[in-house]
Amino acid sequence: MHISRVDLNLFIVFDAIYTEGSITRASVQMHLTQPAISHALGRLRQLFDDPLFQRQGHTMAPTPLARSIIEPVRLALRGLDLTLNGIARFDPATSKRQFSLALRDVLEATVLAPLMAGIADAAPLVDLAALRVERRELEAELAAGTLDCAIDVLLPLSADILHTRLATDRTVVLARRGHPRIAGALDLDAYLAQEHVLASSRRSGPGLEDFELSRLGLQRRVRLRCQNYYAACRVVGQTDLVLTMPERFARIANEQFGHQILPFPLPMPGIDMYLYWHANVERDPANRWLRAQIVRAIDAAQGGRLSCADYAPRSR
């Protein structure tokens, strides 16, 4: 079927029902009546010869076909929107845009404060939502436009996702002041002799530091595994356990805790942090503005060490 015979508004309705999981909520989102949404869904069902959504309790659950086409539909709608509106000048002083930024919780403390400090006065009506997104969903959400940008370690994404390196962090070890076996210095033997807390969002598996130890045939005793670094820092303050973590967040957290911050006792690759965005928003004025704000915020936090060359977008 030729595209000229298809009402493209039907796909906007399809996206709304998929997002909301409800005809009622989709009608509210689109400012249309429920009968109008139901009529559009009926036309879509005829077009695809598939029910697309089936009622399960109070939810309209997508069929396998609907799940298979939602990403290309969203990508196409995003491309059309940028074609129609992307040429308009983005004015941060008057824009009421809400941006969505995906980042891990450990990065929130290091990124959000300088970012919001930089945009608060320049863009008084712009809002920012920091979201936790599973890495396996990251590319799809960037493609669909539900995410504007993401900050994470280097990830195996497709050439459609552009990226640039923002910063490199070091690995350090935290121990409480007054630790009976650690006082201002930590060699490898002393490190291995301690009991450790590992902070990870994963339910199992080693930390980056464990990979470095395993190269030498070494293993540490992880006495506690927890979900975030803040909780781990509190544990360090009330026990003799030690914590291995990125230096930037360690120094921010240590403003409250006052722990010893010691170098990791082995050569360790730097922890690179990257900014990601989809190729279809590479020239979008609003997205370009957001990326520039993120780069400036990270640059300011590092004391101006990020060069212009570092902000050259790369694809895979």
Short mmCIF file of C-alpha atoms in Angstrom, two decimals:
data_model
loop_
_atom_site.label_atom_id
_atom_site.label_comp_id
_atom_site.label_asym_id
_atom_site.label_seq_id
_atom_site.Cartn_x
_atom_site.Cartn_y
_atom_site.Cartn_z
CA MET A 1 0.00 0.00 0.00
CA HIS A 2 1.33 3.43 -0.96
CA ILE A 3 1.84 5.89 1.87
CA SER A 4 -0.31 8.46 0.08
CA ARG A 5 -3.37 6.32 0.88
CA VAL A 6 -2.64 6.22 4.63
CA ASP A 7 -3.69 8.83 7.20
CA LEU A 8 -0.48 9.46 9.14
CA ASN A 9 -2.50 10.71 12.12
CA LEU A 10 -3.43 7.08 12.75
CA PHE A 11 0.15 6.37 13.77
CA ILE A 12 0.09 9.19 16.29
CA VAL A 13 -2.97 7.53 17.82
CA PHE A 14 -1.19 4.17 17.73
CA ASP A 15 1.77 5.64 19.62
CA ALA A 16 -0.52 7.26 22.20
CA ILE A 17 -2.44 4.04 22.91
CA TYR A 18 0.82 2.09 23.13
CA THR A 19 2.33 4.63 25.54
CA GLU A 20 -0.74 5.05 27.75
CA GLY A 21 -2.04 1.47 27.61
CA SER A 22 -5.55 2.88 27.53
CA ILE A 23 -7.95 4.42 25.02
CA THR A 24 -9.26 6.74 27.73
CA ARG A 25 -5.82 8.05 28.67
CA ALA A 26 -4.82 8.30 25.01
CA SER A 27 -7.88 10.45 24.33
CA VAL A 28 -6.93 12.77 27.22
CA GLN A 29 -3.35 13.02 25.98
CA MET A 30 -4.45 13.87 22.43
CA HIS A 31 -7.43 16.05 23.42
CA LEU A 32 -9.78 13.85 21.39
CA THR A 33 -12.94 11.98 22.32
CA GLN A 34 -12.82 8.29 23.14
CA PRO A 35 -15.01 7.44 20.12
CA ALA A 36 -12.52 9.26 17.88
CA ILE A 37 -9.63 7.23 19.30
CA SER A 38 -11.62 3.99 18.98
CA HIS A 39 -12.50 4.84 15.36
CA ALA A 40 -8.82 5.49 14.56
CA LEU A 41 -7.87 2.19 16.19
CA GLY A 42 -10.48 0.41 14.07
CA ARG A 43 -8.95 1.84 10.92
CA LEU A 44 -5.49 0.76 12.04
CA ARG A 45 -6.77 -2.75 12.69
CA GLN A 46 -8.11 -2.90 9.13
CA LEU A 47 -4.85 -1.50 7.76
CA PHE A 48 -2.70 -4.14 9.50
CA ASP A 49 -5.30 -6.93 9.63
CA ASP A 50 -4.42 -7.35 13.28
CA PRO A 51 -6.16 -6.31 16.56
CA LEU A 52 -2.93 -4.46 17.60
CA PHE A 53 -4.22 -4.12 21.20
CA GLN A 54 -6.21 -6.55 23.33
CA ARG A 55 -7.90 -5.71 26.60
CA GLN A 56 -6.33 -7.28 29.68
CA GLY A 57 -8.13 -6.03 32.76
CA HIS A 58 -7.96 -2.24 32.63
CA THR A 59 -5.06 -2.20 30.15
CA MET A 60 -4.86 -2.35 26.38
CA ALA A 61 -1.98 -4.79 25.86
CA PRO A 62 -0.11 -4.66 22.51
CA THR A 63 -0.10 -7.72 20.28
CA PRO A 64 3.18 -9.16 18.99
CA LEU A 65 2.70 -7.22 15.73
CA ALA A 66 2.18 -3.96 17.62
CA ARG A 67 5.34 -4.56 19.63
CA SER A 68 7.28 -5.25 16.43
CA ILE A 69 6.29 -1.99 14.71
CA ILE A 70 6.28 0.52 17.59
CA GLU A 71 9.97 1.42 17.28
CA PRO A 72 9.97 2.11 13.51
CA VAL A 73 6.69 4.02 13.88
CA ARG A 74 8.11 6.21 16.64
CA LEU A 75 11.31 6.75 14.69
CA ALA A 76 9.34 7.85 11.62
CA LEU A 77 7.15 10.20 13.67
CA ARG A 78 10.22 11.66 15.33
CA GLY A 79 11.82 12.26 11.94
CA LEU A 80 8.72 14.01 10.62
CA ASP A 81 8.49 16.17 13.72
CA LEU A 82 12.11 17.25 13.36
CA THR A 83 11.63 17.95 9.66
CA LEU A 84 8.66 20.21 10.38
CA ASN A 85 9.90 21.88 13.54
CA GLY A 86 13.64 21.34 13.70
CA ILE A 87 14.36 24.24 11.38
CA ALA A 88 12.84 26.62 13.89
CA ARG A 89 15.29 28.41 16.14
CA PHE A 90 15.41 27.05 19.67
CA ASP A 91 15.28 29.89 22.19
CA PRO A 92 16.18 28.61 25.67
CA ALA A 93 15.02 31.85 27.26
CA THR A 94 11.41 31.24 26.23
CA SER A 95 11.21 27.49 25.55
CA LYS A 96 8.97 25.35 27.78
CA ARG A 97 10.64 22.14 26.65
CA GLN A 98 11.16 19.20 29.01
CA PHE A 99 14.29 17.19 28.29
CA SER A 100 14.82 13.59 29.35
CA LEU A 101 18.31 12.46 30.26
CA ALA A 102 19.21 8.86 31.09
CA LEU A 103 22.03 8.28 33.55
CA ARG A 104 22.99 5.85 36.27
CA ASP A 105 22.29 6.88 39.85
CA VAL A 106 25.99 7.28 40.64
CA LEU A 107 26.18 9.98 37.95
CA GLU A 108 23.22 11.98 39.24
CA ALA A 109 25.24 13.47 42.09
CA THR A 110 28.12 14.43 39.80
CA VAL A 111 26.21 15.66 36.73
CA LEU A 112 22.86 17.15 37.75
CA ALA A 113 24.04 19.90 40.10
CA PRO A 114 26.42 21.63 37.64
CA LEU A 115 23.99 21.01 34.77
CA MET A 116 21.03 22.65 36.50
CA ALA A 117 23.22 25.47 37.80
CA GLY A 118 24.19 26.21 34.21
CA ILE A 119 20.71 26.17 32.69
CA ALA A 120 18.61 27.59 35.55
CA ASP A 121 19.07 31.24 34.56
CA ALA A 122 19.57 30.77 30.81
CA ALA A 123 16.43 28.63 30.40
CA PRO A 124 13.98 29.47 33.22
CA LEU A 125 11.08 27.49 31.69
CA VAL A 126 13.04 24.42 30.62
CA ASP A 127 12.57 21.29 32.76
CA LEU A 128 14.82 18.27 33.00
CA ALA A 129 13.91 14.68 33.92
CA ALA A 130 16.76 12.37 34.95
CA LEU A 131 15.74 8.77 34.29
CA ARG A 132 17.09 5.31 34.97
CA VAL A 133 16.87 3.28 31.74
CA GLU A 134 18.00 -0.31 31.29
CA ARG A 135 20.98 -0.43 28.95
CA ARG A 136 19.25 -2.91 26.66
CA GLU A 137 16.45 -0.36 26.14
CA LEU A 138 18.68 2.69 25.68
CA GLU A 139 18.99 2.65 21.90
CA ALA A 140 15.26 2.10 21.37
CA GLU A 141 14.35 5.00 23.66
CA LEU A 142 16.81 7.35 21.99
CA ALA A 143 15.43 6.33 18.60
CA ALA A 144 11.84 6.83 19.74
CA GLY A 145 12.57 10.27 21.18
CA THR A 146 11.43 9.30 24.68
CA LEU A 147 15.03 10.09 25.65
CA ASP A 148 16.92 13.12 24.41
CA CYS A 149 20.38 12.09 25.61
CA ALA A 150 22.08 9.54 27.83
CA ILE A 151 25.28 9.47 29.85
CA ASP A 152 26.95 6.14 30.53
CA VAL A 153 30.10 4.11 30.07
CA LEU A 154 31.09 2.97 26.57
CA LEU A 155 28.31 0.72 25.28
CA PRO A 156 27.99 -1.55 22.21
CA LEU A 157 25.33 0.44 20.33
CA SER A 158 24.63 0.76 16.61
CA ALA A 159 25.94 3.43 14.24
CA ASP A 160 22.62 5.28 14.63
CA ILE A 161 23.70 6.29 18.13
CA LEU A 162 26.33 9.02 18.19
CA HIS A 163 28.56 9.55 21.20
CA THR A 164 31.36 11.66 22.59
CA ARG A 165 33.61 11.15 25.59
CA LEU A 166 32.80 13.53 28.43
CA ALA A 167 35.26 12.62 31.18
CA THR A 168 37.49 9.97 32.68
CA ASP A 169 37.32 9.03 36.34
CA ARG A 170 39.78 7.19 38.56
CA THR A 171 39.12 4.35 40.98
CA VAL A 172 39.72 4.94 44.70
CA VAL A 173 39.22 3.05 47.95
CA LEU A 174 37.27 4.39 50.93
CA ALA A 175 37.93 3.39 54.52
CA ARG A 176 36.61 5.01 57.68
CA ARG A 177 38.84 7.29 59.67
CA GLY A 178 40.13 5.36 62.63
CA HIS A 179 40.18 2.09 60.73
CA PRO A 180 42.38 -0.21 62.83
CA ARG A 181 44.42 -1.52 59.87
CA ILE A 182 44.39 1.41 57.43
CA ALA A 183 45.87 4.81 58.22
CA GLY A 184 46.56 7.01 55.19
CA ALA A 185 48.10 4.33 52.96
CA LEU A 186 46.96 1.10 51.34
CA ASP A 187 49.10 -1.43 49.50
CA LEU A 188 47.83 -4.49 47.64
CA ASP A 189 48.39 -6.91 50.52
CA ALA A 190 46.50 -4.65 52.93
CA TYR A 191 43.69 -4.21 50.38
CA LEU A 192 43.25 -7.97 49.95
CA ALA A 193 43.34 -8.50 53.70
CA GLN A 194 40.20 -6.37 54.21
CA GLU A 195 36.53 -7.30 53.91
CA HIS A 196 34.78 -5.34 51.18
CA VAL A 197 31.42 -3.86 50.26
CA LEU A 198 30.51 -3.93 46.56
CA ALA A 199 27.95 -1.43 45.25
CA SER A 200 26.22 -2.65 42.08
CA SER A 201 22.78 -2.42 40.50
CA ARG A 202 23.28 -5.97 39.19
CA ARG A 203 22.13 -8.90 41.28
CA SER A 204 25.36 -10.80 40.81
CA GLY A 205 28.72 -10.64 39.09
CA PRO A 206 32.08 -9.01 39.80
CA GLY A 207 32.95 -5.33 39.90
CA LEU A 208 35.46 -3.71 37.54
CA GLU A 209 38.11 -3.92 40.25
CA ASP A 210 37.56 -7.68 40.49
CA PHE A 211 38.47 -8.08 36.82
CA GLU A 212 41.79 -6.34 37.46
CA LEU A 213 42.48 -8.54 40.47
CA SER A 214 41.60 -11.70 38.53
CA ARG A 215 44.23 -10.86 35.90
CA LEU A 216 46.79 -11.47 38.64
CA GLY A 217 45.00 -14.52 39.97
CA LEU A 218 43.84 -12.58 43.04
CA GLN A 219 40.46 -12.41 44.75
CA ARG A 220 39.05 -10.24 47.53
CA ARG A 221 36.40 -11.08 50.12
CA VAL A 222 33.14 -9.23 49.35
CA ARG A 223 31.28 -9.36 52.64
CA LEU A 224 28.39 -7.15 51.54
CA ARG A 225 26.77 -6.44 48.16
CA CYS A 226 24.39 -3.47 48.03
CA GLN A 227 22.62 -1.42 45.37
CA ASN A 228 24.10 2.07 45.62
CA TYR A 229 27.22 3.90 46.69
CA TYR A 230 25.52 6.14 49.25
CA ALA A 231 24.39 3.14 51.28
CA ALA A 232 27.85 1.62 50.89
CA CYS A 233 29.48 4.81 52.19
CA ARG A 234 27.31 4.62 55.31
CA VAL A 235 28.33 1.01 55.85
CA VAL A 236 32.00 2.00 55.58
CA GLY A 237 31.47 4.62 58.28
CA GLN A 238 30.06 2.10 60.76
CA THR A 239 32.19 -0.98 60.04
CA ASP A 240 35.73 -1.90 59.03
CA LEU A 241 34.61 -2.80 55.51
CA VAL A 242 36.23 -0.85 52.66
CA LEU A 243 34.63 0.35 49.43
CA THR A 244 36.09 0.68 45.92
CA MET A 245 34.37 3.31 43.78
CA PRO A 246 34.81 6.18 41.25
CA GLU A 247 36.77 9.10 42.68
CA ARG A 248 34.45 11.91 41.55
CA PHE A 249 31.44 10.56 43.41
CA ALA A 250 33.62 9.53 46.35
CA ARG A 251 34.70 13.12 46.90
CA ILE A 252 31.14 14.41 46.71
CA ALA A 253 29.89 11.77 49.15
CA ASN A 254 32.84 12.36 51.42
CA GLU A 255 31.70 15.91 52.13
CA GLN A 256 29.21 14.19 54.44
CA PHE A 257 31.15 11.13 55.58
CA GLY A 258 34.75 12.22 55.96
CA HIS A 259 36.28 8.83 55.07
CA GLN A 260 39.86 8.20 54.02
CA ILE A 261 40.15 8.31 50.21
CA LEU A 262 43.05 6.18 49.02
CA PRO A 263 44.40 5.24 45.58
CA PHE A 264 43.43 1.81 44.28
CA PRO A 265 46.58 -0.29 44.81
CA LEU A 266 46.80 -1.57 41.24
CA PRO A 267 47.07 0.18 37.86
CA MET A 268 43.45 0.51 36.76
CA PRO A 269 42.02 1.74 33.43
CA GLY A 270 40.16 5.02 33.72
CA ILE A 271 36.36 4.95 33.89
CA ASP A 272 35.26 6.81 30.76
CA MET A 273 31.90 8.57 30.70
CA TYR A 274 30.17 9.15 27.36
CA LEU A 275 27.30 11.29 26.10
CA TYR A 276 24.90 9.53 23.68
CA TRP A 277 22.24 10.83 21.31
CA HIS A 278 20.46 9.55 18.20
CA ALA A 279 21.65 10.51 14.72
CA ASN A 280 18.19 11.86 13.85
CA VAL A 281 18.62 14.70 16.39
CA GLU A 282 22.21 15.52 15.49
CA ARG A 283 21.11 18.85 13.95
CA ASP A 284 18.06 19.47 16.11
CA PRO A 285 18.64 22.92 17.72
CA ALA A 286 17.09 21.93 21.05
CA ASN A 287 19.10 18.73 21.35
CA ARG A 288 22.29 20.48 20.30
CA TRP A 289 21.69 23.08 23.02
CA LEU A 290 21.17 20.37 25.64
CA ARG A 291 24.34 18.56 24.61
CA ALA A 292 26.31 21.79 24.83
CA GLN A 293 24.98 22.41 28.35
CA ILE A 294 26.01 18.91 29.44
CA VAL A 295 29.52 19.36 28.00
CA ARG A 296 29.91 22.75 29.72
CA ALA A 297 28.68 21.33 33.04
CA ILE A 298 31.15 18.45 32.95
CA ASP A 299 33.90 20.80 31.79
CA ALA A 300 33.22 23.17 34.69
CA ALA A 301 33.17 20.31 37.18
CA GLN A 302 36.61 19.21 35.94
CA GLY A 303 38.09 22.70 36.07
CA GLY A 304 38.01 23.30 32.32
CA ARG A 305 39.93 20.20 31.23
CA LEU A 306 37.53 19.09 28.46
CA SER A 307 38.83 20.25 25.09
CA CYS A 308 36.75 21.14 22.05
CA ALA A 309 38.26 18.14 20.25
CA ASP A 310 36.74 15.85 22.85
CA TYR A 311 33.27 17.03 21.80
CA ALA A 312 33.55 15.66 18.27
CA PRO A 313 30.63 13.24 17.79
CA ARG A 314 31.57 9.67 16.98
CA SER A 315 29.53 6.83 15.55
CA ARG A 316 30.42 3.18 15.70
#
